[in-house]
Structures are given as structure tokens and as C-alpha cells.
Short mmCIF file of C-alpha atoms in Angstrom, two decimals:
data_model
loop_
_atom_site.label_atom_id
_atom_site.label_comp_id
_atom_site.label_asym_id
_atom_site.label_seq_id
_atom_site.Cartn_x
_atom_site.Cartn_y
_atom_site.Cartn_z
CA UNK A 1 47.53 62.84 124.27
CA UNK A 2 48.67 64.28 121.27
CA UNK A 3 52.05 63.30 120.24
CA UNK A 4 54.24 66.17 119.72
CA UNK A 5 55.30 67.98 116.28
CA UNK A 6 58.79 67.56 115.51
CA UNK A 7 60.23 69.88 112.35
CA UNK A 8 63.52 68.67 110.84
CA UNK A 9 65.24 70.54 108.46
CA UNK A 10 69.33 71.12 107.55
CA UNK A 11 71.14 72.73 105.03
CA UNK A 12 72.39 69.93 103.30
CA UNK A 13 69.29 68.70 101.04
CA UNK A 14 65.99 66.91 101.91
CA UNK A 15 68.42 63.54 100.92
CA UNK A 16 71.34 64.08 102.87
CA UNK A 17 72.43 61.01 104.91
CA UNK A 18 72.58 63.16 108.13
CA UNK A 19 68.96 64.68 107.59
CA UNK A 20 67.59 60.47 107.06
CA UNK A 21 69.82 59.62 109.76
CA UNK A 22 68.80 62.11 112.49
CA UNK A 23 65.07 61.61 111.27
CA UNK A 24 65.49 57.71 112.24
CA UNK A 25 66.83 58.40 115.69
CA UNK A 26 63.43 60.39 116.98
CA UNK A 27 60.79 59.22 114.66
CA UNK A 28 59.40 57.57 117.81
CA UNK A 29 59.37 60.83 119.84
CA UNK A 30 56.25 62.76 117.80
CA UNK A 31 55.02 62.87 114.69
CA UNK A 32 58.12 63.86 112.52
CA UNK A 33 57.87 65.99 109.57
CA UNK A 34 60.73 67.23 107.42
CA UNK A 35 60.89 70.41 105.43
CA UNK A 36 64.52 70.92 103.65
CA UNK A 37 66.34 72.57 100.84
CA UNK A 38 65.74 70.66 97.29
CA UNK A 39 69.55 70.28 97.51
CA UNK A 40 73.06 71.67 99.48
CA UNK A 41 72.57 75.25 100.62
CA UNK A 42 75.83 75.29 102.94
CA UNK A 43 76.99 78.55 104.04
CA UNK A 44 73.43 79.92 103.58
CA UNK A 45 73.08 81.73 106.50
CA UNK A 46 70.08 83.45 107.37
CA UNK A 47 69.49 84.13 103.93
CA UNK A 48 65.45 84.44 102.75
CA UNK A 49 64.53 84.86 98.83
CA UNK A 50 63.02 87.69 98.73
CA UNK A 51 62.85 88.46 94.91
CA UNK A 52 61.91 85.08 93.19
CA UNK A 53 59.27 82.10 94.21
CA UNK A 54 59.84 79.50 96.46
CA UNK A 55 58.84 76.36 95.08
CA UNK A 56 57.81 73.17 97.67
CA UNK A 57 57.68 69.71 96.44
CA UNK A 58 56.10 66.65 98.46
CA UNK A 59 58.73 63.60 98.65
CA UNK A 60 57.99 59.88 99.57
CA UNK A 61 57.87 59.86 103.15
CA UNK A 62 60.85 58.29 105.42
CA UNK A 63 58.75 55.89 107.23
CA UNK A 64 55.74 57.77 108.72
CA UNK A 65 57.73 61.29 108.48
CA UNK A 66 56.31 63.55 105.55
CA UNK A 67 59.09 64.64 103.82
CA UNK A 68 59.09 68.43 101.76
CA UNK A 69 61.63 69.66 99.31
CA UNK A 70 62.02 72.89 98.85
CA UNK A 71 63.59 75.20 96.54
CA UNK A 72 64.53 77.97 98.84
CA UNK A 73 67.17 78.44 102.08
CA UNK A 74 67.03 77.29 105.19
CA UNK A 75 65.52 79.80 106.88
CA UNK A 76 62.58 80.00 104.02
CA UNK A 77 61.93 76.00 104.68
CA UNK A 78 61.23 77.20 108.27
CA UNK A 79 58.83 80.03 106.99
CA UNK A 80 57.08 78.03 105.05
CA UNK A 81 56.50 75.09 107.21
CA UNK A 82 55.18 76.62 110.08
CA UNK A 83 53.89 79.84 107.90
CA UNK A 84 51.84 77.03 105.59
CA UNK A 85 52.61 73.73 105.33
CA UNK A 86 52.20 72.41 108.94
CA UNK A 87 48.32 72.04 110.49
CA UNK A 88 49.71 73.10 113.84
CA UNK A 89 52.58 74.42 115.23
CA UNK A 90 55.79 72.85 115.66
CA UNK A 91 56.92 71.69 119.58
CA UNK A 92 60.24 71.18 118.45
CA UNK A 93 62.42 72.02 115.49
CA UNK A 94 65.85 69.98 114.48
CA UNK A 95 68.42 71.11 112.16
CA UNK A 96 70.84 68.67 110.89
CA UNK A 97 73.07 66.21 111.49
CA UNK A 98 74.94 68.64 109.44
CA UNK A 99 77.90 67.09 107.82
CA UNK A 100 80.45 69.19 108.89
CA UNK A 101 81.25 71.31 113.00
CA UNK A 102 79.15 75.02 112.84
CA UNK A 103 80.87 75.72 116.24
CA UNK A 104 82.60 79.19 117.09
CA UNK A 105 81.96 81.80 114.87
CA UNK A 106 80.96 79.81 112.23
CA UNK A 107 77.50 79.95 113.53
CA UNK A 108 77.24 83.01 111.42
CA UNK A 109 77.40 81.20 108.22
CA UNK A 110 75.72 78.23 109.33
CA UNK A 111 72.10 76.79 107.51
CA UNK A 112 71.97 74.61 110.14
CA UNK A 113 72.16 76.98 112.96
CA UNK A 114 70.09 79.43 110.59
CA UNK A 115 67.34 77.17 110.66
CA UNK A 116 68.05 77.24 115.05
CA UNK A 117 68.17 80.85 115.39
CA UNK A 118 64.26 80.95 112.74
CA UNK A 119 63.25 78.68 115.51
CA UNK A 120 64.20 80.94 118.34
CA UNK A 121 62.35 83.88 116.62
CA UNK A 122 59.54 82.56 116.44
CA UNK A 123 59.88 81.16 119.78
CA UNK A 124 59.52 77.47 119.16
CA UNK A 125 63.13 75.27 120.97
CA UNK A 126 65.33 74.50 118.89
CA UNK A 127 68.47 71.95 118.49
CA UNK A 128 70.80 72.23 115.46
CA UNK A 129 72.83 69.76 115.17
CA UNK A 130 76.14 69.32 113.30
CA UNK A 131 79.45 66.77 113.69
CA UNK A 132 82.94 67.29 112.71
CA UNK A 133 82.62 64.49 110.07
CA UNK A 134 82.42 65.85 106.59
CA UNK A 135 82.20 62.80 104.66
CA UNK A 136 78.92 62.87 103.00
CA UNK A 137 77.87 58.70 103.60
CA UNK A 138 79.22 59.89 107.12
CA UNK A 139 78.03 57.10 110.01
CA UNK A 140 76.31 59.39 112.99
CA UNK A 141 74.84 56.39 114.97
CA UNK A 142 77.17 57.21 117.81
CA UNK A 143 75.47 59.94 118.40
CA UNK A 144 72.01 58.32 118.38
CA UNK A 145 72.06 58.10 122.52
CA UNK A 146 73.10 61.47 123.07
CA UNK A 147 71.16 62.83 120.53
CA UNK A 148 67.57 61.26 121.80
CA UNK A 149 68.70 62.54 125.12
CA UNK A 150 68.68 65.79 124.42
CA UNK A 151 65.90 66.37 122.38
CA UNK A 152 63.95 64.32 124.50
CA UNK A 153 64.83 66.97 127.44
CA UNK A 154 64.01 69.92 125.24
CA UNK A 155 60.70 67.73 124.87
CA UNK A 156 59.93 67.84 127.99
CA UNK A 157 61.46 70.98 130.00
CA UNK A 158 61.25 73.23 127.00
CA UNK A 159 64.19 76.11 126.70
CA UNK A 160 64.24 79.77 127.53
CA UNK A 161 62.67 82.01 125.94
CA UNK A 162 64.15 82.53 122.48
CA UNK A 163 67.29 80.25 123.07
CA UNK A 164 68.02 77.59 120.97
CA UNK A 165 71.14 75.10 120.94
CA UNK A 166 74.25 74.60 119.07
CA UNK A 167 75.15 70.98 119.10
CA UNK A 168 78.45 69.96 117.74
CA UNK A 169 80.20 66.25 118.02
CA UNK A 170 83.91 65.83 117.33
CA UNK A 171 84.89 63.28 114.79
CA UNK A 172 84.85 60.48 116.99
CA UNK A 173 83.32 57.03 117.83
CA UNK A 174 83.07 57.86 121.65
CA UNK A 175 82.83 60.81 123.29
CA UNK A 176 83.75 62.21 126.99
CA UNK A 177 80.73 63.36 127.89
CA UNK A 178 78.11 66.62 127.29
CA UNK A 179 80.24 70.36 128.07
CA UNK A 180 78.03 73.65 128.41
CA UNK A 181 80.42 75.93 126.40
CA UNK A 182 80.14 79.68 125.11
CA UNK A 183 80.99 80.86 121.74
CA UNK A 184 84.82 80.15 120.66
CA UNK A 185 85.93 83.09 118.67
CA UNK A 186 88.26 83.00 115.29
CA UNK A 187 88.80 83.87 111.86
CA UNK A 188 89.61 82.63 108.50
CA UNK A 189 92.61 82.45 106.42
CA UNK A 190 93.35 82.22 102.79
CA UNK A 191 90.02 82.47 102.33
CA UNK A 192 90.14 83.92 98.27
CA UNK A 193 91.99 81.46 95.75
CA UNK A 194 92.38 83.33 92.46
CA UNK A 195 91.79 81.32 89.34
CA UNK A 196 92.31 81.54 85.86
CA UNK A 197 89.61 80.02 83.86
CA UNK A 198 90.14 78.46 79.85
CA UNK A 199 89.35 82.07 78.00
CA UNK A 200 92.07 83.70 80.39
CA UNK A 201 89.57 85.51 82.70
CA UNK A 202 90.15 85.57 86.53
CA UNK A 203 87.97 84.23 89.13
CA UNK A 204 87.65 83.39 92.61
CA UNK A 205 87.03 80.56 94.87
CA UNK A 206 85.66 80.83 98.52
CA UNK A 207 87.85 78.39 100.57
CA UNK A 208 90.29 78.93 103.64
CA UNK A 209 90.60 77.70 106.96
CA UNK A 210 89.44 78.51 110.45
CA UNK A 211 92.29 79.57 112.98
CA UNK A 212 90.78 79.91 116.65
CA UNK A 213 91.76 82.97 118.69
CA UNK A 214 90.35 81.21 121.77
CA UNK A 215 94.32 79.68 122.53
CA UNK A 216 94.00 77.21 125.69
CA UNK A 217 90.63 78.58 127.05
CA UNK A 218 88.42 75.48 127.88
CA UNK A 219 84.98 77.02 127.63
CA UNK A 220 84.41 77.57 124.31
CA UNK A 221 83.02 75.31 121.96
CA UNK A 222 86.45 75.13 120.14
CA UNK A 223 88.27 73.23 122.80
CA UNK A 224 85.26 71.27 123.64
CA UNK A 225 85.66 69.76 120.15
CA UNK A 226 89.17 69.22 120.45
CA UNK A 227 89.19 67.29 123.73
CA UNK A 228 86.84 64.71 122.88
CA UNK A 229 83.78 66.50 124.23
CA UNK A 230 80.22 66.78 122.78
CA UNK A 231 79.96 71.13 123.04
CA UNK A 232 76.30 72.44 123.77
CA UNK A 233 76.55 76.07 122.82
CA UNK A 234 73.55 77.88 124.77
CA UNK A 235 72.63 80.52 121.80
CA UNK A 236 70.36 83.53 121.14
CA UNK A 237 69.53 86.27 118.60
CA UNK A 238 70.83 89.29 120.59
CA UNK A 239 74.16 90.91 118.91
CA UNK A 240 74.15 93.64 121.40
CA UNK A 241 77.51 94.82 122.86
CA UNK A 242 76.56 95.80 126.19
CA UNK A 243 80.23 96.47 127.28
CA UNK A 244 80.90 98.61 124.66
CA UNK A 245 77.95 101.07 125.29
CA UNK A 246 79.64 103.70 127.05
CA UNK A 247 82.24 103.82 124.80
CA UNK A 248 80.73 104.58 122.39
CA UNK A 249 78.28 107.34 124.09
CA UNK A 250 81.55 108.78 124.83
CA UNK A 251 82.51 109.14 121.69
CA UNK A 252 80.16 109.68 119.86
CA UNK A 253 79.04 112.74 122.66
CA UNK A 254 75.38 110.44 122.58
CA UNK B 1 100.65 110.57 106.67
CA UNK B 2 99.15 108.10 104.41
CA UNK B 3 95.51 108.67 104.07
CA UNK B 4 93.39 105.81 105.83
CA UNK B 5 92.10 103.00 103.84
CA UNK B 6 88.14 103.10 103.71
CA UNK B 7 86.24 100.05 101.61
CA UNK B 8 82.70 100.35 101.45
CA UNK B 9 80.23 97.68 100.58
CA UNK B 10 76.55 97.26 100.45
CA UNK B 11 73.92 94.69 99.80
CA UNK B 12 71.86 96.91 97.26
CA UNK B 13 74.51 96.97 95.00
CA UNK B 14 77.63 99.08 94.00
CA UNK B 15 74.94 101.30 91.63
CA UNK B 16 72.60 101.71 94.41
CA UNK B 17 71.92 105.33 95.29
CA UNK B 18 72.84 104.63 99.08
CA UNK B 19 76.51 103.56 98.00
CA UNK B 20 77.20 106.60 95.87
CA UNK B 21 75.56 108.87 98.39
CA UNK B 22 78.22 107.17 101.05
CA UNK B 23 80.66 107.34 99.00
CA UNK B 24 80.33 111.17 98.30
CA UNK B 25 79.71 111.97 102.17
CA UNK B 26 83.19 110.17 103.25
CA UNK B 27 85.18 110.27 100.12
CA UNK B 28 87.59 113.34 101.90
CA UNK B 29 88.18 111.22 104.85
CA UNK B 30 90.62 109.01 103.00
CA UNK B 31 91.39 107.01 100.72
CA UNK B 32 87.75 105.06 99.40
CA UNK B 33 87.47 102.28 97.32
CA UNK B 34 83.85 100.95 97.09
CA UNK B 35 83.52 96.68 96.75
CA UNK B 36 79.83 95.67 96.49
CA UNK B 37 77.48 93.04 94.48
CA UNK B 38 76.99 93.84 91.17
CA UNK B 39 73.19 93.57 92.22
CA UNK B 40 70.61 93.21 94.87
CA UNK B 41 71.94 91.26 97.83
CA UNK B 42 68.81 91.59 100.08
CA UNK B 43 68.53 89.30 102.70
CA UNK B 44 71.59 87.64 101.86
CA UNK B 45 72.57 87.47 105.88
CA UNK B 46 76.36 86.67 105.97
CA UNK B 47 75.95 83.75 102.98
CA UNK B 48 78.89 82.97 101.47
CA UNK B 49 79.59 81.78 98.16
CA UNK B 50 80.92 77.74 98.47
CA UNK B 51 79.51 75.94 94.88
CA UNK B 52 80.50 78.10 92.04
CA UNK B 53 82.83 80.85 91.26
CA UNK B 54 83.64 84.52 91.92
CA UNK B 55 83.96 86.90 89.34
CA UNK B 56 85.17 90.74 89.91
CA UNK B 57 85.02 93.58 87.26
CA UNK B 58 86.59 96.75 87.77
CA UNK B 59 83.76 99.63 86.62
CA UNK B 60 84.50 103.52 86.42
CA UNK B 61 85.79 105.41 89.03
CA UNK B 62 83.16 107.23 91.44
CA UNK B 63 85.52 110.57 91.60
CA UNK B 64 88.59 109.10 92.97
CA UNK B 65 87.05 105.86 94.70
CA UNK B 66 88.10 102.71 92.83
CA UNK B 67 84.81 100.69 92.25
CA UNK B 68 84.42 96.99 92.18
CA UNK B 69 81.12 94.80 91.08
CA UNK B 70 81.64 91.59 92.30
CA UNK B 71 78.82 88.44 91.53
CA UNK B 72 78.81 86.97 95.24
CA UNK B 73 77.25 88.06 98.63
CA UNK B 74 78.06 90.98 100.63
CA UNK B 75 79.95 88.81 102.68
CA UNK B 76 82.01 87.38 99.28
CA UNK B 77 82.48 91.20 98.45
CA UNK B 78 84.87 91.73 102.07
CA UNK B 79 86.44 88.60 101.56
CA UNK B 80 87.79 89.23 97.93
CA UNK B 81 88.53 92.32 99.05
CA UNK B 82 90.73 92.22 101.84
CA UNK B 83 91.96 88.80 101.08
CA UNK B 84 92.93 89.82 97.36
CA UNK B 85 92.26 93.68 95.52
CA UNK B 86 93.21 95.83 98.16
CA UNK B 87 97.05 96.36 98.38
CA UNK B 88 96.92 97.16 102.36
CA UNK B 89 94.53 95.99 105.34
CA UNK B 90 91.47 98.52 105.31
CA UNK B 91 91.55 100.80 108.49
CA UNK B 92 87.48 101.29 108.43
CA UNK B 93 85.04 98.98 106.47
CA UNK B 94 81.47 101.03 105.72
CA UNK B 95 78.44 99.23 104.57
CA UNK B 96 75.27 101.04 103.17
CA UNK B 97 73.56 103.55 103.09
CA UNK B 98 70.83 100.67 103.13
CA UNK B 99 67.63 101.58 101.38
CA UNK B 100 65.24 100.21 104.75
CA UNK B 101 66.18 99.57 108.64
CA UNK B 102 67.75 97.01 109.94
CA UNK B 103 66.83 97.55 113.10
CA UNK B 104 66.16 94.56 115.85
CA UNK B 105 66.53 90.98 115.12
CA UNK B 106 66.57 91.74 110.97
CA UNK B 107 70.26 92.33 111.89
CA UNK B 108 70.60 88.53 111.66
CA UNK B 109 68.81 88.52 107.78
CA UNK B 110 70.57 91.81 106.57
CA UNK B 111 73.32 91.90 104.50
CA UNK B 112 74.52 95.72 105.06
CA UNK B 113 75.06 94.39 108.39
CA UNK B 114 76.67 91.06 107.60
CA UNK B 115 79.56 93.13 105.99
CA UNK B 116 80.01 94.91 109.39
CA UNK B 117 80.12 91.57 110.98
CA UNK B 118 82.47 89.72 108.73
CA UNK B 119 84.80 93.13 109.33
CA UNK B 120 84.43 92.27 113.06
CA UNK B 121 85.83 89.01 112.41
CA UNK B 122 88.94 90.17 110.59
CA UNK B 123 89.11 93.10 113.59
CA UNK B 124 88.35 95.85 111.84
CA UNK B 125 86.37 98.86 112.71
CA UNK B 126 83.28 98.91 110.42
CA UNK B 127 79.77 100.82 110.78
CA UNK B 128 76.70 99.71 108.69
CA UNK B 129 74.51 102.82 108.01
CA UNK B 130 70.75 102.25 107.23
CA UNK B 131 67.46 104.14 106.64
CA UNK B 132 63.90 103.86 106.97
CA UNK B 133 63.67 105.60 103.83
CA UNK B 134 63.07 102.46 100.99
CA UNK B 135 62.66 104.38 97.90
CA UNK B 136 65.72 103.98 95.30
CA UNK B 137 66.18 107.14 95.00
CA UNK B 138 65.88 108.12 98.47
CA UNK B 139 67.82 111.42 99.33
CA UNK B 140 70.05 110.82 102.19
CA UNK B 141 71.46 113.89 102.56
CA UNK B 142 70.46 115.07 106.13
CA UNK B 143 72.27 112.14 107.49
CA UNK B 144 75.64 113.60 105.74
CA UNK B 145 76.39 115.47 108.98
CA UNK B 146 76.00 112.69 111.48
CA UNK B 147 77.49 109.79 108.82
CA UNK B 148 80.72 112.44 109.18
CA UNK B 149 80.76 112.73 113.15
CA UNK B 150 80.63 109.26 113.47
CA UNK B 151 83.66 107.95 110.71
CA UNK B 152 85.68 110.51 112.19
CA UNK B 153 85.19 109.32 115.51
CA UNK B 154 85.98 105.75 114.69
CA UNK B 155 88.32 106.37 112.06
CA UNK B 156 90.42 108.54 115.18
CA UNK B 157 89.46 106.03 117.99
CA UNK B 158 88.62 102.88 116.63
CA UNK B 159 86.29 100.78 118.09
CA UNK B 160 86.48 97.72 121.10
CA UNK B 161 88.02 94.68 119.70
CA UNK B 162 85.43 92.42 117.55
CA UNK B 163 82.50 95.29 117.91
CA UNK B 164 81.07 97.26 114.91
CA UNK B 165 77.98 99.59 114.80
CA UNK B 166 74.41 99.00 113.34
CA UNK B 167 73.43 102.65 112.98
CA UNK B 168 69.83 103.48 111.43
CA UNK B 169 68.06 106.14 110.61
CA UNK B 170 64.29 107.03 111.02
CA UNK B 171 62.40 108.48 107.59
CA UNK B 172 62.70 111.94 108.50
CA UNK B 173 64.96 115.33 107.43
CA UNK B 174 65.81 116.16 110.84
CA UNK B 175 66.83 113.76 113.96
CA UNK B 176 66.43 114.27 117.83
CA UNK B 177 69.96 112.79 118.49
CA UNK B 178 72.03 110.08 118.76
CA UNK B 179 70.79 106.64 121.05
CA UNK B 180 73.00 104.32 122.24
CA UNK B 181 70.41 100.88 121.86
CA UNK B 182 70.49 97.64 122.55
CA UNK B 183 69.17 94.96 119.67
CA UNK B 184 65.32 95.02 119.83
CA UNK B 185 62.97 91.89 119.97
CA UNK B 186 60.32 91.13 117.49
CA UNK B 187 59.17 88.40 114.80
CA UNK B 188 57.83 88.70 111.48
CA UNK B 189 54.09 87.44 110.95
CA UNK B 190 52.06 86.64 107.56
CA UNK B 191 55.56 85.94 106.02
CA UNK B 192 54.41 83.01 103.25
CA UNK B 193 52.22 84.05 100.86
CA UNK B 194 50.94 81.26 98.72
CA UNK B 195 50.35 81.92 95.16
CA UNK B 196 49.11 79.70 91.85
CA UNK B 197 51.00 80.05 88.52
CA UNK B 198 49.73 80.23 85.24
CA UNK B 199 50.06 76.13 84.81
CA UNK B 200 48.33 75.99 88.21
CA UNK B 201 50.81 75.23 90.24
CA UNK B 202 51.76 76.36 93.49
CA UNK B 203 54.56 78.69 94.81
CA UNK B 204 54.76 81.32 97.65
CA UNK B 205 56.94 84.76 97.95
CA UNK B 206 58.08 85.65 101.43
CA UNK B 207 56.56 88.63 102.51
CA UNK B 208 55.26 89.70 105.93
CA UNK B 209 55.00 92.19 108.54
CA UNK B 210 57.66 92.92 111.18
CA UNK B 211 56.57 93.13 114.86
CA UNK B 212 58.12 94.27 117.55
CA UNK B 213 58.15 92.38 121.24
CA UNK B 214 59.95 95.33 122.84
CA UNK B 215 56.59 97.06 124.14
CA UNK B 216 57.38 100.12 125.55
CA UNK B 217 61.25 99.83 126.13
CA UNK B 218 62.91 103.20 125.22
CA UNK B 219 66.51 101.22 125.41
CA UNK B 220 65.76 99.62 121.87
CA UNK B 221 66.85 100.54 118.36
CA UNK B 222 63.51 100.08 117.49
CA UNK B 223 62.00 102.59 119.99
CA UNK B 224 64.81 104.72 119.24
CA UNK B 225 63.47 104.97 114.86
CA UNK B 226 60.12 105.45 116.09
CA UNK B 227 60.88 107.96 118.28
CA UNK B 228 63.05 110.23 115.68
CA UNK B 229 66.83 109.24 117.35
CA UNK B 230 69.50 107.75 115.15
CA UNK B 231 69.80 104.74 116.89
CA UNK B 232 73.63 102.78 117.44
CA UNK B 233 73.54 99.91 118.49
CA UNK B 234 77.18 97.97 119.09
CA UNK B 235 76.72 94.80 117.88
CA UNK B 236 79.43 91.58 118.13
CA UNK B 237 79.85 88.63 117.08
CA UNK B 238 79.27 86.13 120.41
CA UNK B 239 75.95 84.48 120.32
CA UNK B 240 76.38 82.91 123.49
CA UNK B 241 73.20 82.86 125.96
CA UNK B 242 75.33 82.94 128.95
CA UNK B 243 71.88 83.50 131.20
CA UNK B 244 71.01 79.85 130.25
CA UNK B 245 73.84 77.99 130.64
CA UNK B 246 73.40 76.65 134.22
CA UNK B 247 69.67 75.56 133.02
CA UNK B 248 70.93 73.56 130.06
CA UNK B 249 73.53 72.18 132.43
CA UNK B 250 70.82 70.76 134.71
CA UNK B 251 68.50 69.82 132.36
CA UNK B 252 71.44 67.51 130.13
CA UNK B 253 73.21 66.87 133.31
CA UNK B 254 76.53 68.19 132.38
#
């Protein structure tokens, strides 16, 4: 039998230490091939280039694994790997390790979940997966076990249609076990820092920090993190607000 | 009474035609000042700007709306302005008029709409408005009535907590009504296209064709364009497939 097709991508460069490590842990699960950003592309998003060229570059491979760089986002690697590069199409597709939790809201800014929520369009499973630990010669092989568990159940049971998974692992050496967990919910603070540069000009830097609004409520993500727990997010692409459609029929006389 | 606070934004830019033409529509309803790129944002999704800096450059007046061009993502363009040019919290955040739909899953690549999502986040009431209509110099008037009805209506009720409105508009001078929708399904096919550069070398643009899964389901934005409605749909934040959480439970034993 054929082995399967496993995409990896992330949104932290082709060379990223979490990309080679996450690579190492299932390159005995399918043929492996890895399509990433030619370098860091955090807080990407779903972002595509639409109005210049993307440019794709073969790499040396990581072991057997074919590895592409690419000069685009996230989501384009995803486009252009199954769109062209790939012979057939992917069973799986892996985002990650990202260096750095994409849990709560932050999925909306995410590459790594970006790459996910491609996946889940074009209805291939999907597992992004990020950790709380931002350093960038981070050491993930804690979550080697966990992590070859669970891809090697999306292997083999699939996921629902267009659903794909949200992964995150606190900063830790051990964890307490695998929680199902929805969505925590949150904002940022003090997110502008004004600047001055050397010719007197003003100028901004993106920054801030994440406040949860989720307080003690143990089935988000959030508090998963917090408490020592590996959070699996269950995630899909639709935004609707069902509870707030009569609402706004009502006031908008619709 | 102090006159409400309205920012607008876009993705096209704060020259686009859409902006201006929003900006005129509104611009009695309060007190408007008008943030946006200082070009084309398409497909930015709700990227952020992390690497490099921010710059900000006050440019004439549009009547009495104050008018920002700032060099980051829509996103970038809220952020500075909440966090550091307006004087007072916004009471409505508009984004648009954008020149082409973002109807169904293109929500999640859009950057009209990522503005009404990062006002979600900061809980406040936002609407992105977009047409079918793609040409530049599109002429949005006949949507001037409706655009009215609906700031009004939020601007007197406000909106559920964390929910904001993806409203579009079909390519066409008069509508059958307002739809309440939920977020169509669809993909995008033939989205690589590979070209060869004058040195022979290869690159691709991403392209493609939109298609809709929804088949013949009149509850979706997308049925609601092709059917000549103005189709809401009330969109939020949590991403959460609640449907499959007891499946992923089983299936990672958790």
C-alpha cells in the first residue's frame, strides 16, 4: 500500500528548529514533504500575494523529506503545494511546531493555524501545531509521544468534514494529559509603542500583550494551557453568529 | 451630546473610491475620521505587522473627516488607531466600501473584514460593507440608502457583544432586500498559475476561481448576492467546532 502524503509547513521558515523537529517525529508515518516560507512570516494570517510572484526554491532534503522554500505566506505554500508542486494529494497536512502558543483568539493572526484552516478548505485534516516556548533553539521532544499520537489518529480515522485542529503545549517538560477545549476569548493591550527614529520622525511598533476575558472558565484553550494541559481546539472556517440572527433581523426590519 | 466617534478603514486604501464614497454616505452621522493603508491591502486577512516599523502620515481632510495613510495592514491601521491617534474609544468602526465580495469563506482572506474582526476583539460595533462591483471607480451610490439604515441602527443599538456584520452587495442598482445569512461554503480551484520569466525561471501568481459548496441553500450569503439581496451575515470571532468535540475526544482518548 501506498504510504500516505504528509505536507508540513509553519510560519516560521523552511529552517526553523520546530519545522526540522516536528518533520523528525513522523518521517516514518508517510512520505513527508515540506513546503514553507523562505523565512519568518509570523502574524501572517491568512494572507495570499495577490499582486507580486511567488517564487519556490528546492532545499536539500531532511532525510528522505523534500524540502521547498518559498517566498510567499503560509497560506500561498499550501496553494502551491497541493495546486503544483505535489504529484498527488496530500492525506495529511502539519503546521508547525510553531515557536510560540496560537491558542484563543490568536488563531486569527496565526500562520500556523492559517496554514490549518487552507487545509480545512480544501478539505484535506489538518493539525497545527504550536507550544508556549518561544525560544527559537526551543527543545520540543516532549512532545514527540503526544504528537505521533495524534497525527497518527488523524491518519487513520480522518476528521470531519472541514475541521482541522489547534494544538497548543504549555511550556513544560510533562504534561497532564490531552483536554478537548473551545476557543478562549481575549484581547490585547498596549499593543502600539510610539517611536522616535534618528531624523526625528515618529513610528510605530506592533507589540502588546494578551489579557484573557475567559476568567476561571476551564474549557477554553486558555486555562488548558495554564494548568499543565496539552489543549486540542476542535476548529472550523464558519464565522457565523447564529445567536445573533434575530437580532439583527429585528433591527435591521430584514 | 457629543457626536459619536466613527473610524473607517479599508484594505483598498485610504484613496480608494469605496472609502471616500463611505465616507461621504456617513460623514453626518458623526464625527468620521478615516485610518486606512496608504495602499492595496488585498488579501491581507488580519496580518499584523511584527518585523519592521509603522509609519502614519496625516493627508488632507476629506470635508471634515481627519484622514490617516498608514504603511501596515488593515489590521495595523485599527490598532494605531485606537491604541494611539484617536483621542476617545471609537463608538462604530466601518470598513470598506470593498471593491469585490467577500462573501463565504473569503471572509477568512479579506482584509475589509479583518478590520471588523479586530473591532470585535476590542468590543466595538463595526460593519464591513462590500460589493460585487470590482471596478475602481465603481459607483456605489444605490447602496447610500441601505449603508444609512444600517449605521443608524447600530450606531442607536449596538450590536451583541464580540459580533460585527459582513454585509455585501450584489452588482446591481437596485436590491430585493435585506438577508440575514449564514457564512457560505466553497473553495477556490485553479489557484497557482505557473509562469517562466524572462531568465527562464519559474514563478507562479495566485489566481483562481471561487466555488461555492452551498448548492442550493437559500440561507447563504452567497445565495443571497446571486439572488439580488444584500446579504448580513453576523460574523464572530469563536472558531470553535463544538459539533466535533466529542469525536476528537474519542478518537485522542481525552
Amino acid at each position: 500500500m501506498e504510504k500516505p502524503l504528509i505536507l508540513i509547513s509553519n510560519d516560521d521558515g523552511y529552517a526553523a528548529s520546530g519545522i526540522r523537529q516536528l518533520t523528525d517525529m513522523i518521517r516514518d508515518l508517510g512520505e513527508v514533504v515540506v513546503v514553507a516560507p523562505d523565512g519568518g512570516r509570523s502574524g501572517a494570517s491568512m494572507a495570499f500575494t495577490g499582486t507580486t510572484p511567488v517564487r519556490v526554491h528546492r532545499m536539500a532534503n531532511d532525510g528522505e523529506a523534500k524540502v521547498y522554500a518559498c517566498s510567499g505566506t503560509p497560506c500561498d505554500c499550501i496553494k502551491v503545494a497541493v495546486g503544483q508542486l505535489l504529484n498527488r494529494r496530500p492525506d495529511l497536512i502539519l503546521a508547525g511546531i510553531n515557536h510560540g502558543d496560537n491558542a484563543a483568539i490568536n488563531v486569527h493572526y496565526s500562520g500556523t493555524m492559517a496554514i490549518a484552516l487552507e487545509a480545512a478548505m480544501k478539505q484535506i485534516p489538518a493539525i497545527g501545531f504550536s507550544s508556549c516556548k518561544l525560544s527559537v533553539d526551543a527543545d520540543f521532544s516532549a512532545l514527540r509521544p503526544t504528537v505521533r499520537q495524534m497525527v497518527t489518529a488523524v491518519l487513520e480515522h480522518g476528521l470531519p468534514p472541514r475541521v482541522c485542529l489547534n494544538v497548543n503545549y504549555p511550556d513544560a517538560e510533562t504534561f497532564k494529559g490531552i483536554r478537548i477545549c473551545r476557543m478562549g476569548l481575549g484581547d490585547w493591550v498596549n499593543e502600539v509603542e510610539p517611536r522616535t527614529d534618528p531624523r526625528g520622525r515618529g513610528y510605530y511598533w506592533m507589540a502588546g500583550n494578551f489579557v484573557s476575558h475567559d476568567g476561571h472558565d476551564d474549557e477554553t484553550d486558555t486555562w488548558a494551557l495554564h494548568n499543565g494541559y496539552i489543549a486540542v481546539t476542535p476548529s472550523h472556517l464558519d464565522l457565523t453568529a447564529y445567536s445573533a440572527m434575530p437580532r439583527i433581523a429585528e433591527m435591521f426590519g430584514a
